[in-house]
Structure formats: C-alpha cells, structure tokens
PDB file of C-alpha atoms (C1' of nucleotides) in Angstrom:
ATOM      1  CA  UNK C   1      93.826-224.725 -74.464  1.00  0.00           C
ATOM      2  CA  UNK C   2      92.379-226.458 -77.183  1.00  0.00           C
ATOM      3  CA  UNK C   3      90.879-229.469 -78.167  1.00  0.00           C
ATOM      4  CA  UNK C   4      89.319-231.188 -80.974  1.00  0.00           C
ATOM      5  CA  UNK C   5      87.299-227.961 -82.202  1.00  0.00           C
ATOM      6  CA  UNK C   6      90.027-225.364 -81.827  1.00  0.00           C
ATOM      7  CA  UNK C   7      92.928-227.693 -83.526  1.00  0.00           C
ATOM      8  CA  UNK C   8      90.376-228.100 -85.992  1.00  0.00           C
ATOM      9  CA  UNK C   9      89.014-224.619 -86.363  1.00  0.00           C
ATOM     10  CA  UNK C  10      92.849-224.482 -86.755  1.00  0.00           C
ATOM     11  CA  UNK C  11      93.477-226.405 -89.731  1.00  0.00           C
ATOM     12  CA  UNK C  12      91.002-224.827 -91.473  1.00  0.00           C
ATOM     13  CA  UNK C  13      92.237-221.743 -90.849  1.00  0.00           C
ATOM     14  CA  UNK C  14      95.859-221.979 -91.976  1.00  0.00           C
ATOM     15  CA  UNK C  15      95.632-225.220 -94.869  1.00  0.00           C
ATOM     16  CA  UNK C  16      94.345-222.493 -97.716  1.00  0.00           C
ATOM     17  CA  UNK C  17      96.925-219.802 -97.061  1.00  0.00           C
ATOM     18  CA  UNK C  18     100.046-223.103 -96.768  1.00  0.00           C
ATOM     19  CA  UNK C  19      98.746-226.004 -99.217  1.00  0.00           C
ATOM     20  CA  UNK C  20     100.546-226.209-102.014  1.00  0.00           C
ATOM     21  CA  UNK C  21     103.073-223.593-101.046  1.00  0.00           C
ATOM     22  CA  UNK C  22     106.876-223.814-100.476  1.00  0.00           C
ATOM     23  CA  UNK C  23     108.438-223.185 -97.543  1.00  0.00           C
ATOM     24  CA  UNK C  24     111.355-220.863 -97.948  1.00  0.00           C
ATOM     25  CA  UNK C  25     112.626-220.908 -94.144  1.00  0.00           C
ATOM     26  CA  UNK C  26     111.938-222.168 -90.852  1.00  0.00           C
ATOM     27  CA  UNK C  27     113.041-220.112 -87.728  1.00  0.00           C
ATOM     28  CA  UNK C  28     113.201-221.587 -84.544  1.00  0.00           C
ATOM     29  CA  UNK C  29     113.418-218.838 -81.810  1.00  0.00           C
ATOM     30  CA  UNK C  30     113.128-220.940 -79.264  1.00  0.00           C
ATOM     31  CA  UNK C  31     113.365-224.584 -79.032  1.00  0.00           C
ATOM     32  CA  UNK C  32     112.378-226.049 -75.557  1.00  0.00           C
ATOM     33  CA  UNK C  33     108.739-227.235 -76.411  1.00  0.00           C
ATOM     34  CA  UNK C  34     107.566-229.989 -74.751  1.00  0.00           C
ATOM     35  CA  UNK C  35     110.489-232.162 -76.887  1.00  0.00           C
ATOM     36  CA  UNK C  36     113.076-229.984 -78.142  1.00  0.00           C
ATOM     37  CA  UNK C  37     111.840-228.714 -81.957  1.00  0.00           C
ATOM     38  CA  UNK C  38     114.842-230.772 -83.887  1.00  0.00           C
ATOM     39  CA  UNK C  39     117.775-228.915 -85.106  1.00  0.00           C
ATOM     40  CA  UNK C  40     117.035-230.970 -88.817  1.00  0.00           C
ATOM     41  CA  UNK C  41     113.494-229.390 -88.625  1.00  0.00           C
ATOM     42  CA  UNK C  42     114.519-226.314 -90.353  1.00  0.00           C
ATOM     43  CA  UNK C  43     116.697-228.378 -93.026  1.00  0.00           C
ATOM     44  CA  UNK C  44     113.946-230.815 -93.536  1.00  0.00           C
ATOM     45  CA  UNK C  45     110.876-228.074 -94.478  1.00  0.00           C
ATOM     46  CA  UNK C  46     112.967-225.829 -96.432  1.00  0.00           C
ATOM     47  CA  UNK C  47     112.552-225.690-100.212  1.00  0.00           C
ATOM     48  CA  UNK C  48     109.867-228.274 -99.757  1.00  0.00           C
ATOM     49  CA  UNK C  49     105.836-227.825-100.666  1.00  0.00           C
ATOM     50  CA  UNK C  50     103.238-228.487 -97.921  1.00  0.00           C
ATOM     51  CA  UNK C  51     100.761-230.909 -99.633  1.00  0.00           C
ATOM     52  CA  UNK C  52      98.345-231.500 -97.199  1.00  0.00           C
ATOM     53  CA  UNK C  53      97.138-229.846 -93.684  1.00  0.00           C
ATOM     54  CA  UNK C  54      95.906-232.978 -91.984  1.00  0.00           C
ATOM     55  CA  UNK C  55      94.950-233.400 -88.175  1.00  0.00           C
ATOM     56  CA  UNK C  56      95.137-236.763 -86.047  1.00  0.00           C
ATOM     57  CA  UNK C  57      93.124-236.163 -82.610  1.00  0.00           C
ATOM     58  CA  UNK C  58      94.773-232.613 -81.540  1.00  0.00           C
ATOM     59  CA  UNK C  59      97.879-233.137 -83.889  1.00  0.00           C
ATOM     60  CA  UNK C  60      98.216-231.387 -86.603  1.00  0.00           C
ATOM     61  CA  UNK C  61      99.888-232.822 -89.627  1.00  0.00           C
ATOM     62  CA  UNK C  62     102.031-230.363 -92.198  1.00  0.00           C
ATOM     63  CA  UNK C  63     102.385-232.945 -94.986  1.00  0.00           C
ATOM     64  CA  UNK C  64     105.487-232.586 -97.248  1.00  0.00           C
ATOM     65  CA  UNK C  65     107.313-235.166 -99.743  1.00  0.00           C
ATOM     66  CA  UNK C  66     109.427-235.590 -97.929  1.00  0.00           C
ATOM     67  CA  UNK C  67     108.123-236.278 -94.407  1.00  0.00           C
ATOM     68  CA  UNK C  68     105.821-235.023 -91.996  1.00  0.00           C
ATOM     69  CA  UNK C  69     105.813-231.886 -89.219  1.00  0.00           C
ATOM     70  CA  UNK C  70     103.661-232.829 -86.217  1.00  0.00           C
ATOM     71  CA  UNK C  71     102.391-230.261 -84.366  1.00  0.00           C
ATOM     72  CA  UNK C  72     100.471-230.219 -81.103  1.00  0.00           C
ATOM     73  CA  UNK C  73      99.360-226.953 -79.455  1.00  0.00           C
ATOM     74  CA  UNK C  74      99.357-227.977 -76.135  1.00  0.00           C
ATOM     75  CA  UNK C  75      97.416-226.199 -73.269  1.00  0.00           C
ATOM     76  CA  UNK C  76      98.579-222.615 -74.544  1.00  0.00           C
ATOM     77  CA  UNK C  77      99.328-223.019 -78.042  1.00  0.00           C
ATOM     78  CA  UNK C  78      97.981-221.132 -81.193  1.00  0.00           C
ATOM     79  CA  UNK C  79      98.991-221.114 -84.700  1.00  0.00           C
ATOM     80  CA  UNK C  80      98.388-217.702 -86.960  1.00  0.00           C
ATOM     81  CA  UNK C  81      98.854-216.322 -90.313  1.00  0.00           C
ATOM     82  CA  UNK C  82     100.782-213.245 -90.378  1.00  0.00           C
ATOM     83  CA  UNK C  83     102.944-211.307 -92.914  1.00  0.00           C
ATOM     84  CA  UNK C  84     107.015-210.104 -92.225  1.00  0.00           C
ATOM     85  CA  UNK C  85     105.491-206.518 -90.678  1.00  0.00           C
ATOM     86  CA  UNK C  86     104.001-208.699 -87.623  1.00  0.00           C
ATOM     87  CA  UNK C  87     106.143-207.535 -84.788  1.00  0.00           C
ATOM     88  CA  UNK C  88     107.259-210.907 -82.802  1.00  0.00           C
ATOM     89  CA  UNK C  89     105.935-211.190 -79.124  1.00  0.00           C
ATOM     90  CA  UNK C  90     107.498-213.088 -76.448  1.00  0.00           C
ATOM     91  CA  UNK C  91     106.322-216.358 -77.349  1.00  0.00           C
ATOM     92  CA  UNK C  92     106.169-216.497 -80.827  1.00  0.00           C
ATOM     93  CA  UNK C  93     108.576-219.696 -81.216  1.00  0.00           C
ATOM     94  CA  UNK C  94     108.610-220.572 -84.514  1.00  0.00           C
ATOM     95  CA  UNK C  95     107.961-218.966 -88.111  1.00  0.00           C
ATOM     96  CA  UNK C  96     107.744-221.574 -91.141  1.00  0.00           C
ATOM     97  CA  UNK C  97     107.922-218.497 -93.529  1.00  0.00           C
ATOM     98  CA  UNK C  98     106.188-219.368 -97.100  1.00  0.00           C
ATOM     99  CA  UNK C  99     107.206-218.322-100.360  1.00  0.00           C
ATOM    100  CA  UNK C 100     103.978-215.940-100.847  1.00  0.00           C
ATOM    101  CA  UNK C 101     105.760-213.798 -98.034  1.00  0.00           C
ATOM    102  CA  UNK C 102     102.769-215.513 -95.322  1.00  0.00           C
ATOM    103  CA  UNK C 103     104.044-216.729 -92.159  1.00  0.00           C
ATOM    104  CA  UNK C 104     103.025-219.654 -90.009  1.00  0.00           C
ATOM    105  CA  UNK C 105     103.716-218.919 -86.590  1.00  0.00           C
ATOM    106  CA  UNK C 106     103.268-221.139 -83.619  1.00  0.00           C
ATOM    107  CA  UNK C 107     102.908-219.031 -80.187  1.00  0.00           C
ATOM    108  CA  UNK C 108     102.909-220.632 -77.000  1.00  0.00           C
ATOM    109  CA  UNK C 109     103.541-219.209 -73.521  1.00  0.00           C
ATOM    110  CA  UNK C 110     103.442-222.447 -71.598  1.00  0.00           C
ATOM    111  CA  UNK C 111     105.873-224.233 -74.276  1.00  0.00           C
ATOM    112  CA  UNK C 112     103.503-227.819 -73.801  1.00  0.00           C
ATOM    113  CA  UNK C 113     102.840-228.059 -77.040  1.00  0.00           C
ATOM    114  CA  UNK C 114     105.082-230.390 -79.724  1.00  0.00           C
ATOM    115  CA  UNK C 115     106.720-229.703 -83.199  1.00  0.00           C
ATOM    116  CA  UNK C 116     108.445-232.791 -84.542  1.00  0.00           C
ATOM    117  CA  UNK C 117     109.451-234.392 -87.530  1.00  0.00           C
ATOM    118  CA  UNK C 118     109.335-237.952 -89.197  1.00  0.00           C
ATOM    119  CA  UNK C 119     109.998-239.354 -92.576  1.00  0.00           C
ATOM    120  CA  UNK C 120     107.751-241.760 -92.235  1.00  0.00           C
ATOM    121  CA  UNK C 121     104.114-242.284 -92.625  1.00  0.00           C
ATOM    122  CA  UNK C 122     102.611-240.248 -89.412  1.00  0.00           C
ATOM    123  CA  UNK C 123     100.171-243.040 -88.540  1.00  0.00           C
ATOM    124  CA  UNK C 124     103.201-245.203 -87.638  1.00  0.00           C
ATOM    125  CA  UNK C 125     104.706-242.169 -85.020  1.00  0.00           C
ATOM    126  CA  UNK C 126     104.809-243.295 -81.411  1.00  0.00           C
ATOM    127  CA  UNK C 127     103.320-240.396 -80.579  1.00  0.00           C
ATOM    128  CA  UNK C 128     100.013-240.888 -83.039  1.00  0.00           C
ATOM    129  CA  UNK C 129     100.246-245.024 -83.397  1.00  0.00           C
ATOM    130  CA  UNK C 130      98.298-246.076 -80.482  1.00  0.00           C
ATOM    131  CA  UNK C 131      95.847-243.493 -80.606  1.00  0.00           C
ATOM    132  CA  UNK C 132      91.512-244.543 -80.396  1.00  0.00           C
ATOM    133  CA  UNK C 133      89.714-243.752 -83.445  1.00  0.00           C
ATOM    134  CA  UNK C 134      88.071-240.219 -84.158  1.00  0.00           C
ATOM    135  CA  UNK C 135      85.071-239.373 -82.714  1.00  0.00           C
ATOM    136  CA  UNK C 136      83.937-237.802 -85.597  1.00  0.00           C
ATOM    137  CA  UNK C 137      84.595-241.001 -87.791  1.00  0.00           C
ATOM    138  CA  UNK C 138      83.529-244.183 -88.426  1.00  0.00           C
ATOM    139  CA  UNK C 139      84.533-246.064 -85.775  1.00  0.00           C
ATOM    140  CA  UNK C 140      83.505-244.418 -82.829  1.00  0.00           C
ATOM    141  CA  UNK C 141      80.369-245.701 -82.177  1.00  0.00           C
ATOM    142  CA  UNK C 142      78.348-246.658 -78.801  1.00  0.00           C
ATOM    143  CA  UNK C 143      79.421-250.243 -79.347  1.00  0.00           C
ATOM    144  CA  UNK C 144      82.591-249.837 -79.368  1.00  0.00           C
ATOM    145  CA  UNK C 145      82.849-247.699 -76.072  1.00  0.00           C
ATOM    146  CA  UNK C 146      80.819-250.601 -74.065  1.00  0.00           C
ATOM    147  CA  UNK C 147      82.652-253.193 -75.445  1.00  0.00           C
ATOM    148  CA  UNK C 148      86.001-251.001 -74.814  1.00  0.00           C
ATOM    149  CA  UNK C 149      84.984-250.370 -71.436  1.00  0.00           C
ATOM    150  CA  UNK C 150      84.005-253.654 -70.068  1.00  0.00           C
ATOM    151  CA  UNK C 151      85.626-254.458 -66.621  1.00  0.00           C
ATOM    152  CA  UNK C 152      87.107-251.374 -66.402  1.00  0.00           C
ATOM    153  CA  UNK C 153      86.711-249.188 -63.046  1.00  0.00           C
ATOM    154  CA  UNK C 154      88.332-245.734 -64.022  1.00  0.00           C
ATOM    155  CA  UNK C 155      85.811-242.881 -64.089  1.00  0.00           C
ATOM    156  CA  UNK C 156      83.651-242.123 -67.112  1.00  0.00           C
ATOM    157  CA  UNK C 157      85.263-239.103 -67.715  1.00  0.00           C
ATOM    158  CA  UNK C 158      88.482-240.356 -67.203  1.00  0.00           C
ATOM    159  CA  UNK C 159      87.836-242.942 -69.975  1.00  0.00           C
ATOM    160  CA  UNK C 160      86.360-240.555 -72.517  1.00  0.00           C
ATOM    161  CA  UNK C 161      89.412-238.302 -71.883  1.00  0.00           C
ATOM    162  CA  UNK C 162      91.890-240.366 -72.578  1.00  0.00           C
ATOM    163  CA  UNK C 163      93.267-240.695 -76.109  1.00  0.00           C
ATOM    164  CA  UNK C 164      93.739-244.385 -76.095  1.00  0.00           C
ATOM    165  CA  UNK C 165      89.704-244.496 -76.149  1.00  0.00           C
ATOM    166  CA  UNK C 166      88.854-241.886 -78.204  1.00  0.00           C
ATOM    167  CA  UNK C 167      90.728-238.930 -79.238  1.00  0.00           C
ATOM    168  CA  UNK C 168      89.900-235.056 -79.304  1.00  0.00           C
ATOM    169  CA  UNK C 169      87.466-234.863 -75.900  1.00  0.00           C
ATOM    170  CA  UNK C 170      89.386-232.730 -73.220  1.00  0.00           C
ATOM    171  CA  UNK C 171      88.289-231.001 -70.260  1.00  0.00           C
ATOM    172  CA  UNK C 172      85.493-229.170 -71.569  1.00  0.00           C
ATOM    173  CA  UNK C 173      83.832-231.232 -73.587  1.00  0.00           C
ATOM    174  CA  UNK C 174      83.822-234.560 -71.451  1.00  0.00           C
ATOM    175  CA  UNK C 175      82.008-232.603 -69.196  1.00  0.00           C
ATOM    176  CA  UNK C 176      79.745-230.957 -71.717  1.00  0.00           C
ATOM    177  CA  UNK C 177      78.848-234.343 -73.471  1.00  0.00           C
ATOM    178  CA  UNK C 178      78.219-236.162 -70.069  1.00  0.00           C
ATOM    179  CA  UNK C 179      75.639-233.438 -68.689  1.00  0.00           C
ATOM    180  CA  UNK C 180      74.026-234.188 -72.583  1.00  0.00           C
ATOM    181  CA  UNK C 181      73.986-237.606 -72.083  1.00  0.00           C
ATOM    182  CA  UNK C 182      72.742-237.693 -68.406  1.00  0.00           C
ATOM    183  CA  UNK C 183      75.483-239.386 -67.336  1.00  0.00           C
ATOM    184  CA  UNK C 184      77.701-238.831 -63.894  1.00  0.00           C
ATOM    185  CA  UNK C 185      81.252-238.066 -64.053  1.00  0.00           C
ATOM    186  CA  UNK C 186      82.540-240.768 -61.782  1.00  0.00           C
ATOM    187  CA  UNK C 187      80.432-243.540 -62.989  1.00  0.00           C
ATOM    188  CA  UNK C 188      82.664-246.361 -63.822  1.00  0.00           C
ATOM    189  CA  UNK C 189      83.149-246.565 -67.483  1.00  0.00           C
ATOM    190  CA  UNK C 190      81.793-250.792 -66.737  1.00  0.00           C
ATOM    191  CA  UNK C 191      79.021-250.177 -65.085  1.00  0.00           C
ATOM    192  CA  UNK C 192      77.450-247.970 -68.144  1.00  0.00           C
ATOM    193  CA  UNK C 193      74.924-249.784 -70.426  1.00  0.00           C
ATOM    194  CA  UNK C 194      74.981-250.566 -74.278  1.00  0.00           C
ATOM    195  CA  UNK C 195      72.412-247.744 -74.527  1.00  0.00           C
ATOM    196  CA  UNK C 196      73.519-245.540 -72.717  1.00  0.00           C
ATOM    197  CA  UNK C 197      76.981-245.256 -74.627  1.00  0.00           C
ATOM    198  CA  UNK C 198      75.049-245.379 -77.739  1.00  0.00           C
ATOM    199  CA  UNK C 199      73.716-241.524 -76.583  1.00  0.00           C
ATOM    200  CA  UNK C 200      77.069-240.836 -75.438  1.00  0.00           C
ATOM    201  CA  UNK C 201      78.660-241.157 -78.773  1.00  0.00           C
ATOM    202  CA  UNK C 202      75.726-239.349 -80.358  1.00  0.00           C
ATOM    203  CA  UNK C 203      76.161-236.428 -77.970  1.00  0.00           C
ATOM    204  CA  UNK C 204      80.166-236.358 -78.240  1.00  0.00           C
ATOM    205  CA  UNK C 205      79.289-235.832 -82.039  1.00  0.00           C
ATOM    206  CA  UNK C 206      76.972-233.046 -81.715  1.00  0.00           C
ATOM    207  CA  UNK C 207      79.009-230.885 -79.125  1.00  0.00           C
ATOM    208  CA  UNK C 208      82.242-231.474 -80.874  1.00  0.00           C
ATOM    209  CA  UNK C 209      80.404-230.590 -84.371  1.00  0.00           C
ATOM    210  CA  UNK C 210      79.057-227.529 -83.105  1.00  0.00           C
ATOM    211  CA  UNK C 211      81.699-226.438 -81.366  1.00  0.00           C
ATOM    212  CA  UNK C 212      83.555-226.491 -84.938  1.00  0.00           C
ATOM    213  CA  UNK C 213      80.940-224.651 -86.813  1.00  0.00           C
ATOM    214  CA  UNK C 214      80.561-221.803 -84.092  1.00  0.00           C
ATOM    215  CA  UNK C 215      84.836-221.623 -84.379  1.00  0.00           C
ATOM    216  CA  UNK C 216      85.835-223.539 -80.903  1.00  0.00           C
ATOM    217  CA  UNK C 217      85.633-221.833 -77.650  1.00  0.00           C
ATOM    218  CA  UNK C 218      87.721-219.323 -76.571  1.00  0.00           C
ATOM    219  CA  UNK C 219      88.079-219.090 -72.376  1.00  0.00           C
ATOM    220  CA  UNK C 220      91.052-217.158 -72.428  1.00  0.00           C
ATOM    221  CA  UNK C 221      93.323-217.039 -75.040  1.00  0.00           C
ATOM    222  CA  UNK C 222      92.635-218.959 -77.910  1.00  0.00           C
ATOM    223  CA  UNK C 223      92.488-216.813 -81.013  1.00  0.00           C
ATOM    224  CA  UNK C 224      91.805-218.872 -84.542  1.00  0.00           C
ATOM    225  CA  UNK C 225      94.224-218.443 -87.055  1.00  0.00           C
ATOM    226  CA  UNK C 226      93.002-214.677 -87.840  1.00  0.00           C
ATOM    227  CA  UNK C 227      93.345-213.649 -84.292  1.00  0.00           C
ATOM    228  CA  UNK C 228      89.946-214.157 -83.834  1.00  0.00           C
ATOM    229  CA  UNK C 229      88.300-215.829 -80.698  1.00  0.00           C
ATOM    230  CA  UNK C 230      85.928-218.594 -81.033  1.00  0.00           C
ATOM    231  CA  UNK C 231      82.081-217.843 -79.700  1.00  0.00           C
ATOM    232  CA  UNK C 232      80.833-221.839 -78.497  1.00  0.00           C
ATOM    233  CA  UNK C 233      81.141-220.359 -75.187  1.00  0.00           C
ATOM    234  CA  UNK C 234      78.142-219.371 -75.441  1.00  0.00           C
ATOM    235  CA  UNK C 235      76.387-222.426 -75.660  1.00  0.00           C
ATOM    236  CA  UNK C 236      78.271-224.227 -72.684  1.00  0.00           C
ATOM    237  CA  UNK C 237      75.690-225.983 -70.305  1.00  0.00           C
ATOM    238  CA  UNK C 238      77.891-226.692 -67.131  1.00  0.00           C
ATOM    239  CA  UNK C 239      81.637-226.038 -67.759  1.00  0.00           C
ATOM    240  CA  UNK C 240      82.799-223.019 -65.901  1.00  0.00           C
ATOM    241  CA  UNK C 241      79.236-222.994 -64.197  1.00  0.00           C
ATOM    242  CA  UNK C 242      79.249-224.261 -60.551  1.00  0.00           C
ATOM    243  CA  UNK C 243      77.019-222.864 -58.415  1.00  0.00           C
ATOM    244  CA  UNK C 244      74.875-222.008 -61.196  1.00  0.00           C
ATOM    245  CA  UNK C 245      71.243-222.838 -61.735  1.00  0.00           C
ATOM    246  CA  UNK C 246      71.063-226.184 -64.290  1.00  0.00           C
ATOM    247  CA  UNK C 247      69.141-225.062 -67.488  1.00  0.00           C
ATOM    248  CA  UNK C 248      66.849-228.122 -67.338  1.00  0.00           C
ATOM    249  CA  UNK C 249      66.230-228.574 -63.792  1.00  0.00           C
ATOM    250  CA  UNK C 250      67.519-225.244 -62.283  1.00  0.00           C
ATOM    251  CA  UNK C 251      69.404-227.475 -59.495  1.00  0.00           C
ATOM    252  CA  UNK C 252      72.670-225.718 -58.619  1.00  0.00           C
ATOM    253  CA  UNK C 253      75.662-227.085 -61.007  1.00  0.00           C
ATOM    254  CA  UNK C 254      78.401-228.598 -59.107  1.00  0.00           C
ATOM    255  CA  UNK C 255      82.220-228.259 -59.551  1.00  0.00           C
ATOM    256  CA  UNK C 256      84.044-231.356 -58.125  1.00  0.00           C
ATOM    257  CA  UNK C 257      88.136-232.402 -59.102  1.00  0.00           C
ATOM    258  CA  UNK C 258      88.774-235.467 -61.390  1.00  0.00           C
ATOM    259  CA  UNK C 259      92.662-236.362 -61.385  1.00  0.00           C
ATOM    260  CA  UNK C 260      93.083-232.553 -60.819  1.00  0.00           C
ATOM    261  CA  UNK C 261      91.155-231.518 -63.518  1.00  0.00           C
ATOM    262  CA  UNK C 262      87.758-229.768 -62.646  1.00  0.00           C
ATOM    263  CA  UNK C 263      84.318-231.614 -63.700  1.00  0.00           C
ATOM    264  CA  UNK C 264      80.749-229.563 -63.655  1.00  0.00           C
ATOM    265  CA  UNK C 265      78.117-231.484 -63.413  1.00  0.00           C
ATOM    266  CA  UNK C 266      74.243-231.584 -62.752  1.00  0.00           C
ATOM    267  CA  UNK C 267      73.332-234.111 -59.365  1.00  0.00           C
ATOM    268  CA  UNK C 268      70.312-233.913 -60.769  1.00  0.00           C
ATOM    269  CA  UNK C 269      69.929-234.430 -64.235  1.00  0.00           C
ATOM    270  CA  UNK C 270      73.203-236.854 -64.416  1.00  0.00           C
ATOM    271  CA  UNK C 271      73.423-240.213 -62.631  1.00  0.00           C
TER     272      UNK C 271
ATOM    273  C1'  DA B   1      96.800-254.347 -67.407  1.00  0.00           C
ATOM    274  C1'  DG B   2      94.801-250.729 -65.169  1.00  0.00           C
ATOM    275  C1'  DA B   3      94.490-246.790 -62.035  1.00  0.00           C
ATOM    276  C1'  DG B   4      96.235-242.777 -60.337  1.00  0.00           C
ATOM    277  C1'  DG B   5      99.646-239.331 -59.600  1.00  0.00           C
ATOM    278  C1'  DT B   6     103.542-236.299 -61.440  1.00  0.00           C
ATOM    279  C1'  DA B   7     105.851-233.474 -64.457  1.00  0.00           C
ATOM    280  C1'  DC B   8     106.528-230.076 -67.954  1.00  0.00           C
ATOM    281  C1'  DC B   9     105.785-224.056 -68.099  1.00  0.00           C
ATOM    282  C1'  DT B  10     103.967-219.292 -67.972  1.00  0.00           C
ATOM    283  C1'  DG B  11     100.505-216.012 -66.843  1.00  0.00           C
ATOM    284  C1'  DG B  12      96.368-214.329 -64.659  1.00  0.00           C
ATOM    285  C1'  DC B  13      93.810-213.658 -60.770  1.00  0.00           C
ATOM    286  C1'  DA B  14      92.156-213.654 -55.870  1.00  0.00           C
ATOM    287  C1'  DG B  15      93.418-212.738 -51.374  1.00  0.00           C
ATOM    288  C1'  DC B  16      96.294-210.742 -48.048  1.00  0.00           C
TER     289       DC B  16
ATOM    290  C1'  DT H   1     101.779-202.372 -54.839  1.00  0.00           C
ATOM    291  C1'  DG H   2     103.666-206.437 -54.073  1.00  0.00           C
ATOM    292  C1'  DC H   3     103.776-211.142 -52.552  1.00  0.00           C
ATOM    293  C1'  DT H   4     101.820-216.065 -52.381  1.00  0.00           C
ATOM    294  C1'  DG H   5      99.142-219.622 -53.851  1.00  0.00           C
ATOM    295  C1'  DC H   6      96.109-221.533 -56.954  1.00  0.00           C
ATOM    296  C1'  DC H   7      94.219-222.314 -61.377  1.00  0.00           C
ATOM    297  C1'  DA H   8      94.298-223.081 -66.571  1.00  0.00           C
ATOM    298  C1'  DG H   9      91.821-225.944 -72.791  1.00  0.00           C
ATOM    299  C1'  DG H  10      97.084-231.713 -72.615  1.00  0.00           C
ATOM    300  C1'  DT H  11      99.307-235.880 -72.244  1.00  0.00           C
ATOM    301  C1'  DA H  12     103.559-238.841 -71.739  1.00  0.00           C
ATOM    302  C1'  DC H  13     105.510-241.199 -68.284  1.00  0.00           C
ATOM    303  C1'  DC H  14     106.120-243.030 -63.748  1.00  0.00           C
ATOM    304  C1'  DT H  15     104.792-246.014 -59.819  1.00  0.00           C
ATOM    305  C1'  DC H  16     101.917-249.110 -57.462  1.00  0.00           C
TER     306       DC H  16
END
DNA sequence: AGAGGTACCTGGCAGC
DNA sequence: TGCTGCCAGGTACCTC
C-alpha cells in the first residue's frame, strides 16, 4: 500500500501526538507480521519516552533511549491515532498506548508489514544497513544512478524499484516518474544516458514531493493517520490508466507485467 | 554478481 | 448467492 509519500504522510501524522511522550503499554493482539512482533517488544517500550519519529525509505523509526521500534507497513498497513473508546477491528494488531490516553495503532489485514526491535543504532539493522540513499536527499543524484547502473541489464523500472538503488519508489511511482521522464519501462538500466538519469532523478523528486504535500495517494485503503485518505490520485498520469488516452499525446496508455507487478506506460511519449 | 521467480496474507472484485 | 480466480501500494530470500 504505501510508499515513500504515505509512510511519510505517516510520520507526520503521528510524531506530534507520540514525541516526547511515554509509553505506558504495548499490546500485541496478534503477532504473526511478516517476522513475529518480539515477545521483549512490549517490555522494551514500556515506561520509556519516544524521542524521535524518524523514517528510513518506508521504515519508520520510533526512537527511544533505549533502542529503536522499526516499523514497516507493508502492502496493507496503516498506522492511526485513536483514543481507548476506538472499538478494535479485526486487524488492529498492535496498540503502543501513550501516557496522554492516545493510542498508536498499527492495522494491517495482509500482516506484510514489520515491527521489530534493536538496541542498537538503526542504521546498522540488517534490515536498513544496505539500503541506497534517499531520493529526497543528497545523494541521489543523476550521477549516481548512471554510474550505479553501468553494465547492468535488469529493467529500468526494476532498478529504480529496488531499495538497494534508491529507496521509497514502488509500483506507482516508478511508473509515474518514468512516463515524466520519457523513459520506457524495460529499457535496460545500462543502456540509459548521463542525461537522461539526470531528468530521472529530477522527476523522482517532484512526484515523490508532491505526492507528500497533496497527503499520498489513496487507491484503496490507505487512510493517513486521521483516517483520512490521501487525494495525489488525482494527479496520476498513467498508473491505473491503460487503455486510456495519454495526456500529452492522446495515444492509448498501455498496461504490460514487470516481475508480476503491472507497469503503465505511454509507447509514445516513452522510449 | 546479477537476474528473475517465489513466498508471505487477506480482501475485493469480475465472471460464471 | 455462491464459487473460483485474479489482482493489490513490498521486499527478503531463493535459485540459476
């Protein structure tokens, strides 16, 4: 369900109503995430104060003194702020209850998503150590994805979907940044010029930018931490749009399968 | 090393 | 109304 906008719609969201609070209690309801939630979670959060809400590509980072809850929402996963009268639905799997009576609770029907813990610094988690840099930072840059990419065969959107490369572009966006940049899905990632990239990593900024300020995109189910959907679906060019006129050129937007994963695309406009 | 497929899980929807 | 099959925003892990 989400990527880089919604998880970050989502921090924002939930780090003024937790920062600086204590957490009085974590309940687990139900355990089987992707990893099992550890048993020492619960131990580990209470009585302590959440310093920071921090975010790593999709992971979200509850910072404590003590250690570190990382959270990833998966394909289905939401996080909310609700009070003790919320009743609790089906999936509601865990409440890290605060001691100004709010409650952080992490739903998630398809149970993909991740809550761990670790003592040590995040960065250094096998999970978040060997992750590319954020697009959204410094070090992304149109350099670095042609010298990243040299020799390499695997479909552009392959590449810029992978979190080795880059971190925070998923399904929709790949697709929406490529029809931006005028670039076809299954180019190889080599065979892309200097220049090209350069307007890649330009584009990747703007769509994941303005995806945050419009509140992410909501398809089907993802609610921001009110409850409220996001509205960038709006302003999506191609994805969910085969057999739909292309804005620019008004050829019809195609809908092909990468690795399973659908691609739109303009035949026209990208190449 | 890189490329590509599989697995995890539930729910919604189209088609019969 | 049911049933079946397919699809869904992610990504670690496996094999070749």
């Amino acid at each position: 369900m989400p990527e880089l906008p919604e998880v970050e719609t989502t921090r924002r969201g939930i780090a003024p109503h937790i920062t600086n609070r204590t957490v009085t209690k974590v309940t687990v309801r139900d355990p089987r995430l992707r990893w099992p939630v550890p048993r020492r979670l619960s131990q580990e959060l209470a009585g302590v104060k959440i310093t920071a809400v921090g975010r790593r590509g999709k992971y979200l980072l509850l910072e404590t003194e003590n250690g570190t809850a990382i959270l990833h929402l998966g394909m289905s996963g939401s996080l909310r702020i609700v009070d003790s009268k919320q009743p609790v639905g089906k999936h509601d799997h865990v409440d890290i209850v605060f001691d100004n009576n709010r409650i952080l609770r992490l739903t998630d029907p398809r149970r993909f998503g991740t809550l761990l813990w670790t003592r040590r610094p995040p960065k250094q988690h096998k999970l978040l150590r060997d992750l590319g840099p954020e697009p959204l930072g410094p070090d992304f840059t149109g350099a670095y994805l042609h010298a990243r990419s040299r020799g390499r065969k695997v479909a552009i959107k392959n590449f810029i979907m992978n979190g080795h490369t880059v971190v925070g572009i998923g399904n929709i966006y790949a697709s929406e940044a490529l029809y931006m940049a005028g670039i076809h899905p299954k180019r190889a990632a080599g065979r892309i010029s200097r220049k090209k990239y350069q307007l890649l990593a330009e584009v990747v900024r703007e769509v994941l930018n303005d995806a945050i300020a419009m509140g992410g995109t909501s398809l089907r189910d993802f609610v921001n931490s009110d409850g409220k959907p996001g509205y960038f679906r709006l302003e999506l060019n191609v994805y969910g749009k085969g057999g739909e006129p292309c804005i620019s050129c008004r050829t019809l937007i195609r809908e092909i399968r990468q690795g399973q994963r659908a691609t739109f695309y303009c035949p026209e406009c990208q190449r």
